[in-house]
CSV table of C-alpha atoms in Angstrom, one decimal:
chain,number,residue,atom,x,y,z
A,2,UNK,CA,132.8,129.2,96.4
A,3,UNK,CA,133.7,125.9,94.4
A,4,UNK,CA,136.8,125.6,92.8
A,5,UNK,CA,137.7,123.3,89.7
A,6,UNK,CA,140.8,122.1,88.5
A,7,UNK,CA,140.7,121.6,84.9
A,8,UNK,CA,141.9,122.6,81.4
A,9,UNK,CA,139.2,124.8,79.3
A,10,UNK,CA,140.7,122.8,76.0
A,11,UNK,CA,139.6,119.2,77.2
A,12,UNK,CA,136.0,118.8,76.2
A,13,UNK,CA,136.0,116.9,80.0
A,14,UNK,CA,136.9,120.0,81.9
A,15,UNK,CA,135.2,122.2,79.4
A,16,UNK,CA,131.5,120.7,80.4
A,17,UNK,CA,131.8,121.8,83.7
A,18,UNK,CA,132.9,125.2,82.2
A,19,UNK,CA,129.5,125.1,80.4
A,20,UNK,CA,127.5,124.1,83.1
A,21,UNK,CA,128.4,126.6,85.1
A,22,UNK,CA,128.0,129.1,82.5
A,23,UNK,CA,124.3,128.1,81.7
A,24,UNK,CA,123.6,128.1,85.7
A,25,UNK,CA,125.4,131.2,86.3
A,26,UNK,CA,127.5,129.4,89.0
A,27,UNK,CA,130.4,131.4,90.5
A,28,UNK,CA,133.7,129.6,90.8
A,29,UNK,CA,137.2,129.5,90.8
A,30,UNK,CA,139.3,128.0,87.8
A,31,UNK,CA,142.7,126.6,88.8
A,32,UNK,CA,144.2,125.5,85.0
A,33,UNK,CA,146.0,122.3,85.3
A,34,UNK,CA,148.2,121.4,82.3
A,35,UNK,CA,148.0,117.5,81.6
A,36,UNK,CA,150.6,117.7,78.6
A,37,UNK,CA,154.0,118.6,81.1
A,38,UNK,CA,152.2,116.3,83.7
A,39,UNK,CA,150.7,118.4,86.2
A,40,UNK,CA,147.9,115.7,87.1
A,41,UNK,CA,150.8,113.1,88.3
A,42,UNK,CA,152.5,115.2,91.2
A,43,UNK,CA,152.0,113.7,94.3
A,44,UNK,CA,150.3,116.5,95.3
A,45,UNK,CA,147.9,115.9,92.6
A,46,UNK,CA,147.7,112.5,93.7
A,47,UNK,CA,145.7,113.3,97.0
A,48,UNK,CA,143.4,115.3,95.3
A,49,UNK,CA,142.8,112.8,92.5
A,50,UNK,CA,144.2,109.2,92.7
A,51,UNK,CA,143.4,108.3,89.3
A,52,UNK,CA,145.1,111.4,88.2
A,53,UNK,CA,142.7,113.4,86.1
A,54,UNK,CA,141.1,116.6,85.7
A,55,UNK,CA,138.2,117.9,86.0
A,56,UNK,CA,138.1,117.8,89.7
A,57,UNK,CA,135.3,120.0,92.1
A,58,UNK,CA,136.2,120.8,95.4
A,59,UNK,CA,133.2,122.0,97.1
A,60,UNK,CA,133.3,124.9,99.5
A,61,UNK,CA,133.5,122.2,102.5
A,62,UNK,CA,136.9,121.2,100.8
A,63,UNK,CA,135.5,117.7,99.6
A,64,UNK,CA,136.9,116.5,96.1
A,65,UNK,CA,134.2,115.2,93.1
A,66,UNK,CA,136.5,113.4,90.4
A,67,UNK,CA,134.5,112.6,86.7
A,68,UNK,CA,133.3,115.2,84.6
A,69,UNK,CA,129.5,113.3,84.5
A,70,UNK,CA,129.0,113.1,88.1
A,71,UNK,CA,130.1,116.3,88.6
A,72,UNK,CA,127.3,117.7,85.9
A,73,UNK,CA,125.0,115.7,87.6
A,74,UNK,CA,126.0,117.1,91.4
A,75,UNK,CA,125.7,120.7,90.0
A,76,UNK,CA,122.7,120.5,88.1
A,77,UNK,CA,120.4,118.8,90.7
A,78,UNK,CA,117.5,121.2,91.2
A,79,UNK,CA,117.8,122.8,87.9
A,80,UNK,CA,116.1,122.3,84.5
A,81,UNK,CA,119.3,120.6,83.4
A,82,UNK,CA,118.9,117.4,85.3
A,83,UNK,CA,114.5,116.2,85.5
A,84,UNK,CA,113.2,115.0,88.2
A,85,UNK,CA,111.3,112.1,87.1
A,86,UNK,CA,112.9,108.6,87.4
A,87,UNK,CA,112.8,107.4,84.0
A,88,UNK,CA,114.0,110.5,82.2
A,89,UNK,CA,116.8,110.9,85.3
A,90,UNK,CA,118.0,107.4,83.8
A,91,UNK,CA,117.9,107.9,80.3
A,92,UNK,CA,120.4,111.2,81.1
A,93,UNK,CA,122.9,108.8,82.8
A,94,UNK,CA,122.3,106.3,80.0
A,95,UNK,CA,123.7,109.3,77.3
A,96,UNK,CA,126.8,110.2,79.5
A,97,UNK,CA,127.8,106.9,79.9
A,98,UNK,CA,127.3,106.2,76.1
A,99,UNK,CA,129.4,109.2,75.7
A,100,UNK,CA,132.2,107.8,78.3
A,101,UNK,CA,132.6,104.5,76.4
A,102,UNK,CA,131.5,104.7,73.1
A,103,UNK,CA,132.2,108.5,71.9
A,104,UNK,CA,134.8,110.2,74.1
A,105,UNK,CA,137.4,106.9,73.3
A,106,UNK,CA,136.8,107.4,69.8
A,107,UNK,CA,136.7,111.2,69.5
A,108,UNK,CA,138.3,112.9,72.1
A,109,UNK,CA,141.6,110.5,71.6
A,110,UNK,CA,141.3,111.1,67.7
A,111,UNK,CA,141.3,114.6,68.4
A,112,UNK,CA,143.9,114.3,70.8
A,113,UNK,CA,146.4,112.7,68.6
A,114,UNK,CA,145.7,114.7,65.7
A,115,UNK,CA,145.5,118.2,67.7
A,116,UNK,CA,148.0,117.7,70.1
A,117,UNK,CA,150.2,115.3,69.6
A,118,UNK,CA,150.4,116.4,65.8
A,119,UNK,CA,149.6,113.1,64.1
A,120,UNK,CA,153.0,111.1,65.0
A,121,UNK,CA,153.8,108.6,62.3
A,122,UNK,CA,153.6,106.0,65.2
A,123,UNK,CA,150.1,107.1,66.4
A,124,UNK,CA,148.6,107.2,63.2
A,125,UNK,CA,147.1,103.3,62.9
A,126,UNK,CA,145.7,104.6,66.2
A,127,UNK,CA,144.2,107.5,64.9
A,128,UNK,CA,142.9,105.4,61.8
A,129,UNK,CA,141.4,102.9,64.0
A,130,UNK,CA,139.4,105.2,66.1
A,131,UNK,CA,137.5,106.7,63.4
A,132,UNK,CA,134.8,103.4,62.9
A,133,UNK,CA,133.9,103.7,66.4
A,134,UNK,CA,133.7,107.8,66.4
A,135,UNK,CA,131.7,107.0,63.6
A,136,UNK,CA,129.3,104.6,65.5
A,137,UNK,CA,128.6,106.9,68.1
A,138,UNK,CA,127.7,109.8,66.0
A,139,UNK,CA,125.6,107.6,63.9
A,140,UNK,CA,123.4,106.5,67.4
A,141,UNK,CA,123.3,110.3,68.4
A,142,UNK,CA,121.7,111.2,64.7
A,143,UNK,CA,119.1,108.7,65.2
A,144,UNK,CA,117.9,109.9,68.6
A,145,UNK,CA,118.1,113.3,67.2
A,146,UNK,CA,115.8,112.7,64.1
A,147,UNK,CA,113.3,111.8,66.8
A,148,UNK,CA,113.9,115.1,69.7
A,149,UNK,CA,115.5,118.2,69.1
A,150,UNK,CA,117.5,117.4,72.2
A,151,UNK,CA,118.9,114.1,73.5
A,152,UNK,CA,116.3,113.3,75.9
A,153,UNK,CA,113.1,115.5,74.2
A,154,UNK,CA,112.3,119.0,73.8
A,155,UNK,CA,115.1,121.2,76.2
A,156,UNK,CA,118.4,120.7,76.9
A,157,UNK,CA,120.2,118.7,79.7
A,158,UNK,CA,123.0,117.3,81.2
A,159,UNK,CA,123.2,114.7,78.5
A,160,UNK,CA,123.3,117.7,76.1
A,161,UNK,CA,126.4,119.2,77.6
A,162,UNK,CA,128.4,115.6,77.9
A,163,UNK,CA,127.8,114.7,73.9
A,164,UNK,CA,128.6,118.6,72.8
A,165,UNK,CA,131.2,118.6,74.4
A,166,UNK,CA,133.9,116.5,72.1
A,167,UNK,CA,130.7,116.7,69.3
A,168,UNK,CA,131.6,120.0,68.7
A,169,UNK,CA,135.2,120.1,68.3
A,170,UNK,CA,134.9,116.4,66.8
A,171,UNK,CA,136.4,117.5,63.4
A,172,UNK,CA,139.3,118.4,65.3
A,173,UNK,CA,139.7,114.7,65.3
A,174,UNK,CA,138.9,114.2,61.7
A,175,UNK,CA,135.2,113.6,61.8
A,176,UNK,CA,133.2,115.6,59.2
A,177,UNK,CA,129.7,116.1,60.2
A,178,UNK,CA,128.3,116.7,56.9
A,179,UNK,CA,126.1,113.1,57.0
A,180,UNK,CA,125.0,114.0,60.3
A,181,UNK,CA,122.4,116.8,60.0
A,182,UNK,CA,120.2,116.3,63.2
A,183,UNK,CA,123.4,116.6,64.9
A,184,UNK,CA,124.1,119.7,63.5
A,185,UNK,CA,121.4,121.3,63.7
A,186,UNK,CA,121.6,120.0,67.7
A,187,UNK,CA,124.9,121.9,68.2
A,188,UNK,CA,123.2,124.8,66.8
A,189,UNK,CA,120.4,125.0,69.2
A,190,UNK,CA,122.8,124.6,72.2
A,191,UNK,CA,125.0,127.4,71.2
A,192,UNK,CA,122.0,129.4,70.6
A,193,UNK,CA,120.9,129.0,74.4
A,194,UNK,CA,121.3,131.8,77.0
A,195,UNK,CA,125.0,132.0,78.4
A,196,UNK,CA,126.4,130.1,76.2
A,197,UNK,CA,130.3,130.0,76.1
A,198,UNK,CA,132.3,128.4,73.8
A,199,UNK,CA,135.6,126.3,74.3
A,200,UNK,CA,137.6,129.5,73.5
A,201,UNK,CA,136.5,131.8,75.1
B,5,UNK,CA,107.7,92.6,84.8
B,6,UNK,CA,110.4,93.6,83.5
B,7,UNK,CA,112.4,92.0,81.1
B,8,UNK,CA,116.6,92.5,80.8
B,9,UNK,CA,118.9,91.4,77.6
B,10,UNK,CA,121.7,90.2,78.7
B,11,UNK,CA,124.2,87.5,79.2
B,12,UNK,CA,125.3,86.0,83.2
B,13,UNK,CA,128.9,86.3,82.0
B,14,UNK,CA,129.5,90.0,80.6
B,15,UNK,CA,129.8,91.7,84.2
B,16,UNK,CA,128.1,94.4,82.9
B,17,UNK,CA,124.9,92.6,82.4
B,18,UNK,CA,125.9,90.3,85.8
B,19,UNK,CA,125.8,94.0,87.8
B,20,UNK,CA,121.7,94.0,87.0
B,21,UNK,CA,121.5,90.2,88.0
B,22,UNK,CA,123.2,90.8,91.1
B,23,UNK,CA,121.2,94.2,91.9
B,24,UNK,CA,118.1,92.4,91.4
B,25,UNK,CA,118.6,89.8,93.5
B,26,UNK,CA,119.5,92.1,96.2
B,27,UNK,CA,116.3,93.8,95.8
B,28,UNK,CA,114.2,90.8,95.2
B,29,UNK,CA,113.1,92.6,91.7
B,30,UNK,CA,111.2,89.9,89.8
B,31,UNK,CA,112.4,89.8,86.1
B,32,UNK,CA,112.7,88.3,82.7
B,33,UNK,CA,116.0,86.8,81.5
B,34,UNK,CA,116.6,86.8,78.0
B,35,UNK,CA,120.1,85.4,77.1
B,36,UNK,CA,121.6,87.4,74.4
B,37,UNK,CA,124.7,86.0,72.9
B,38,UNK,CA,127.4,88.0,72.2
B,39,UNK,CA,130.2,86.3,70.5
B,40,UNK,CA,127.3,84.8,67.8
B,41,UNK,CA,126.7,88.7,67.2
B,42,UNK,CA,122.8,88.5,68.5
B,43,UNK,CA,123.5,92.4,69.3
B,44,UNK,CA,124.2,93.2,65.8
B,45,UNK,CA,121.1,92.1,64.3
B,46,UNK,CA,118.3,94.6,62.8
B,47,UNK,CA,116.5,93.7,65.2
B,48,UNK,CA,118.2,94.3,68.2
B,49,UNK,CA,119.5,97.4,66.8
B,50,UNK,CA,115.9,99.0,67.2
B,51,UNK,CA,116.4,97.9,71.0
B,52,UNK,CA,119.6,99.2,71.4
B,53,UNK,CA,121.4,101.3,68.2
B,54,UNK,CA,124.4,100.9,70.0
B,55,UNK,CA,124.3,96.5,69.5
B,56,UNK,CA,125.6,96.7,73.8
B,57,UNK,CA,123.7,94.5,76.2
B,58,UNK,CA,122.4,94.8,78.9
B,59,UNK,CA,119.0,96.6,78.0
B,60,UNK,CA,115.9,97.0,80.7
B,61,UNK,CA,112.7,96.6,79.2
B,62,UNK,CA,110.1,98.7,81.7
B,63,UNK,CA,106.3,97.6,82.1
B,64,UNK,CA,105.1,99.9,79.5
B,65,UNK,CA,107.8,99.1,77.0
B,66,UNK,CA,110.3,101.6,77.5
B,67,UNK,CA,113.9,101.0,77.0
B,68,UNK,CA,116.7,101.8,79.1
B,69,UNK,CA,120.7,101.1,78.5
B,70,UNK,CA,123.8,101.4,80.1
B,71,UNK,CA,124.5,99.1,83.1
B,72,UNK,CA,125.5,102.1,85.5
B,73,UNK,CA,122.2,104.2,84.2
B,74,UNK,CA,120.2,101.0,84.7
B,75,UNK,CA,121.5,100.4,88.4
B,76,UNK,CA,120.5,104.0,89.0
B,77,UNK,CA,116.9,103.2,87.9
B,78,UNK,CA,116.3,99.9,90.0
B,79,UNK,CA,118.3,101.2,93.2
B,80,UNK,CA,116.3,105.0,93.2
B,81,UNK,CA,114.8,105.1,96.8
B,82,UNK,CA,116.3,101.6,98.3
B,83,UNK,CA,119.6,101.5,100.5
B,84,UNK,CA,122.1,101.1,97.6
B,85,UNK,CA,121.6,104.2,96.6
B,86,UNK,CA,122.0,106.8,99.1
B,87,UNK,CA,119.5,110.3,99.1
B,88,UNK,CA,122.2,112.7,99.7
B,89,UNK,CA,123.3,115.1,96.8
B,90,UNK,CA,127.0,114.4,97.4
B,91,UNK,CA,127.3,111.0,98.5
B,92,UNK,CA,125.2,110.1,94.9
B,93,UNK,CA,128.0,111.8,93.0
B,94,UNK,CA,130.4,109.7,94.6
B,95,UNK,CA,128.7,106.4,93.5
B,96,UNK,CA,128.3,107.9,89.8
B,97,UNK,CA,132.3,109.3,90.3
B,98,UNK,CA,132.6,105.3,90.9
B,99,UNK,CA,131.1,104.2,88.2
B,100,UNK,CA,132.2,106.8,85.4
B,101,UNK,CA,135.8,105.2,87.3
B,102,UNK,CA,134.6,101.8,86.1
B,103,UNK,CA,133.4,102.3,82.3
B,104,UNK,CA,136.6,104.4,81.6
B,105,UNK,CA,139.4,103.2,84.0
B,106,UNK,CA,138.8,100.2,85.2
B,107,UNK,CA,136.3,98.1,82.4
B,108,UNK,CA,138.3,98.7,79.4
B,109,UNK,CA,141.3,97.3,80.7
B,110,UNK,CA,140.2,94.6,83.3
B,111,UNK,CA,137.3,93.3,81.3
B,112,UNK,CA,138.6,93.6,78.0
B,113,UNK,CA,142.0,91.6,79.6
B,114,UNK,CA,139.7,88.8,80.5
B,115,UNK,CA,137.8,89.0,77.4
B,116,UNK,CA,140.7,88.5,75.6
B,117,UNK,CA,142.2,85.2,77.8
B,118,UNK,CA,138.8,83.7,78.5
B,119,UNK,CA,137.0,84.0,75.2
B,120,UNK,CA,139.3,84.4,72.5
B,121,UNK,CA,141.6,82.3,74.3
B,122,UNK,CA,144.9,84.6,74.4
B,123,UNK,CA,145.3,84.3,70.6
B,124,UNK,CA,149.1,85.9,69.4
B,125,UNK,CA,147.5,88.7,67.3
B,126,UNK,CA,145.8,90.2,70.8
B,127,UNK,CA,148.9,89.1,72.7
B,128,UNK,CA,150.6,93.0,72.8
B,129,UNK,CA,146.7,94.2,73.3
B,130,UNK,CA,146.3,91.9,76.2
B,131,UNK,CA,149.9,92.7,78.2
B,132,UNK,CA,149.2,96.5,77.6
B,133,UNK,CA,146.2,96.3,79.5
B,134,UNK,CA,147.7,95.1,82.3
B,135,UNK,CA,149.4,98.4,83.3
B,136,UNK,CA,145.6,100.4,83.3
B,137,UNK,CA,144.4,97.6,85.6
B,138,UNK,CA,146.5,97.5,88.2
B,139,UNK,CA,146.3,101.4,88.1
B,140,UNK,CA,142.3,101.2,88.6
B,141,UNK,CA,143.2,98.2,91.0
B,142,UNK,CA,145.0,101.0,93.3
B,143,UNK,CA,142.7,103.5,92.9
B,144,UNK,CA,140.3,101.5,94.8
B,145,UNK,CA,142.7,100.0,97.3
B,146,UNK,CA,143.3,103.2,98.3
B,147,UNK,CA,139.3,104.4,98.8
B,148,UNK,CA,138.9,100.9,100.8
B,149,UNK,CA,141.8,100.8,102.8
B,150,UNK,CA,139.9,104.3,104.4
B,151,UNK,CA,136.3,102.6,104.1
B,152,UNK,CA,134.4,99.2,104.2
B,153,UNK,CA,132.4,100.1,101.0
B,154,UNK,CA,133.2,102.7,97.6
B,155,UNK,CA,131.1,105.2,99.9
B,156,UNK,CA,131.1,104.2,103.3
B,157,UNK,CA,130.2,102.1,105.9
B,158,UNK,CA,127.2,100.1,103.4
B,159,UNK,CA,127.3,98.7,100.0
B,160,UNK,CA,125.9,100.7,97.2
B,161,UNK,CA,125.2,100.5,93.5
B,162,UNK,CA,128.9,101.3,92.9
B,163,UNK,CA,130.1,98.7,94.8
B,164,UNK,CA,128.0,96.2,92.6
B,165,UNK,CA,129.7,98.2,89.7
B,166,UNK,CA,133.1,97.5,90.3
B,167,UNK,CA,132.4,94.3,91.9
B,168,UNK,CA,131.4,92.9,88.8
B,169,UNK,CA,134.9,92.4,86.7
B,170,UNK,CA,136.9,93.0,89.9
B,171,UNK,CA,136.1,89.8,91.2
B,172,UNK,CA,136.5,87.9,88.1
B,173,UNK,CA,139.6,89.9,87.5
B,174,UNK,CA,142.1,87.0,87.8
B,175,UNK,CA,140.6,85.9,84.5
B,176,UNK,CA,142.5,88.3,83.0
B,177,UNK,CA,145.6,88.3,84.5
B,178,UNK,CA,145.4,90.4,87.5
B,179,UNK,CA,146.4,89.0,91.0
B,180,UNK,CA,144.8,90.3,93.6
B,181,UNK,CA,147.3,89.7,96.1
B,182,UNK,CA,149.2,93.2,96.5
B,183,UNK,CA,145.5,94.7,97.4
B,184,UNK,CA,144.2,93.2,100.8
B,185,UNK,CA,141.7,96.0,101.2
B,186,UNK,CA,140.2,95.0,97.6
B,187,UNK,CA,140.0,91.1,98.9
B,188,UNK,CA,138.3,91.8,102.0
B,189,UNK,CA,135.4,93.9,100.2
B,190,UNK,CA,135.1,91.4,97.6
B,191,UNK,CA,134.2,88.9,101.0
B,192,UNK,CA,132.1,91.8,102.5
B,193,UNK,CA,129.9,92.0,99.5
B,194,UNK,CA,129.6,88.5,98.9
B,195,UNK,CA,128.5,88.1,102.7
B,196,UNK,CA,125.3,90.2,101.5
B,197,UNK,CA,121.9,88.9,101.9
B,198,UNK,CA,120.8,87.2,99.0
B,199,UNK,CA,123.9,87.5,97.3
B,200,UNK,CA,124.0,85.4,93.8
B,201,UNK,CA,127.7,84.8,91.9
B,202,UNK,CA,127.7,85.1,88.4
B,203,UNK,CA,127.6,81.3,87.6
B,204,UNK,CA,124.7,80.5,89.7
């Protein structure tokens, strides 16, 4: 059975959560807690150098690190990741575009805001991050005028990795009112079979 | 034919260059200029809404972005990029690594000393990236002090990833000395058939 270290409140961990809710994959859950530093033991350390979470350990004890490539490793096979070349691509091209140009943006606005309760001395921080959450959104409603999903007509992969932080963006202070194609996106995914949401 | 955006000296658009001339791929150059803010224009935003180069133009027009997601096209069925389901993780663990651990500290250091010239008001920008790099730096001393290459014993698409700023890393500031393992890989790949640097 795999096992996944991971937190169900970071939009990271809670992908593969997702994931393996959709594909009915069994699993353990170990809950790591990255705020009292759980991630920088040095028994962490052998599991994960760079010291994050999510982290699969398959049932022949190897590790997977990086919430995409882990999607990617569980949903070979399935209707989640295609088959064909070009479409394979454009998935990677989404979860990279989330990686560098949303989850930055979002996930750390939400992160100071939620978490860290929107210190005086984060708060230029915060403020700065909102043009690029912006920009990202912004490039996610213009594919989504086009397909109901971010590669065409079902969901994948690249789905899970954008709703992930999407979802919970106002969290970190971005209002989704200008953004109806995205709206109406996270609608459809929560309206697929075995959903779960980050709560529950 | 296809045709890439990009510029020789963003790593992130050298990484296609270099794959290409690896595989031999015959292609179209066109140099995009960055710092002039050709990725900003209307037009290039209907190429890429996200104003980021590199972009591959396919035969039939299609557009693909997203270094990593564009060496995953080019290198599907060749030897740098392996067929089995975990060892593929690993070179897309690799190169999520890259665009969030190691790029926006190690490139964006260099950026700032090469380009803008070190200027005072990114002086506290530049020195706290330093700390990030040399993290990311270890990280991957410590995979290639147990192999040649990221994955093994052969160089794969995420060695060309993290080749890319690694070995321009003394650019921006990072000294390469405390990670013999590192040095000997950057050699290894540069020993590669038909290996091109980035200012050829």
């Amino acid at each position: 059975m795999y096992k996944v270290y991971g937190d169900i409140q970071s939009g990271n961990c809670y992908k593969i959560k997702l994931l393996m809710s959709f594909l009915e994959i069994e699993h353990e859950w170990v809950a790591v807690d990255i705020l009292s530093g759980e991630t920088h033991t040095d028994e962490f350390k052998k599991i994960n150098p760079n010291t994050r979470i999510p982290v699969l350990v398959l049932t022949d004890g190897s590790y997977l690190t990086e919430s995409n490539a882990i999607l990617n490793y569980l949903a070979e096979g399935t209707d989640f990741l295609p088959s064909d070349r070009y479409q394979r691509a454009l998935v990677l091209q989404w979860q990279f575009f989330e990686q560098y140009s949303h989850e930055p943006y979002i996930a750390t606005a939400r992160f100071i805001r939620k978490y860290l309760g929107l210190p005086k001395d984060r708060e230029a921080e915060y403020q700065a991050k909102q043009a690029g959450g912006h920009k990202a959104l912004s490039v996610m409603e213009t594919q989504l005028r086009q397909s109901p999903f971010l590669i065409g007509d079902v969901p994948t992969i690249a789905d899970i990795s954008l709703y992930a932080y999407t979802h919970v963006s106002h969290e970190g202070g971005f209002d989704l009112d200008n953004y109806p194609s995205i709206q109406k996106w996270l609608l459809a995914i929560e309206q697929q079979r075995n959903y779960l949401g980050m709560n529950a």
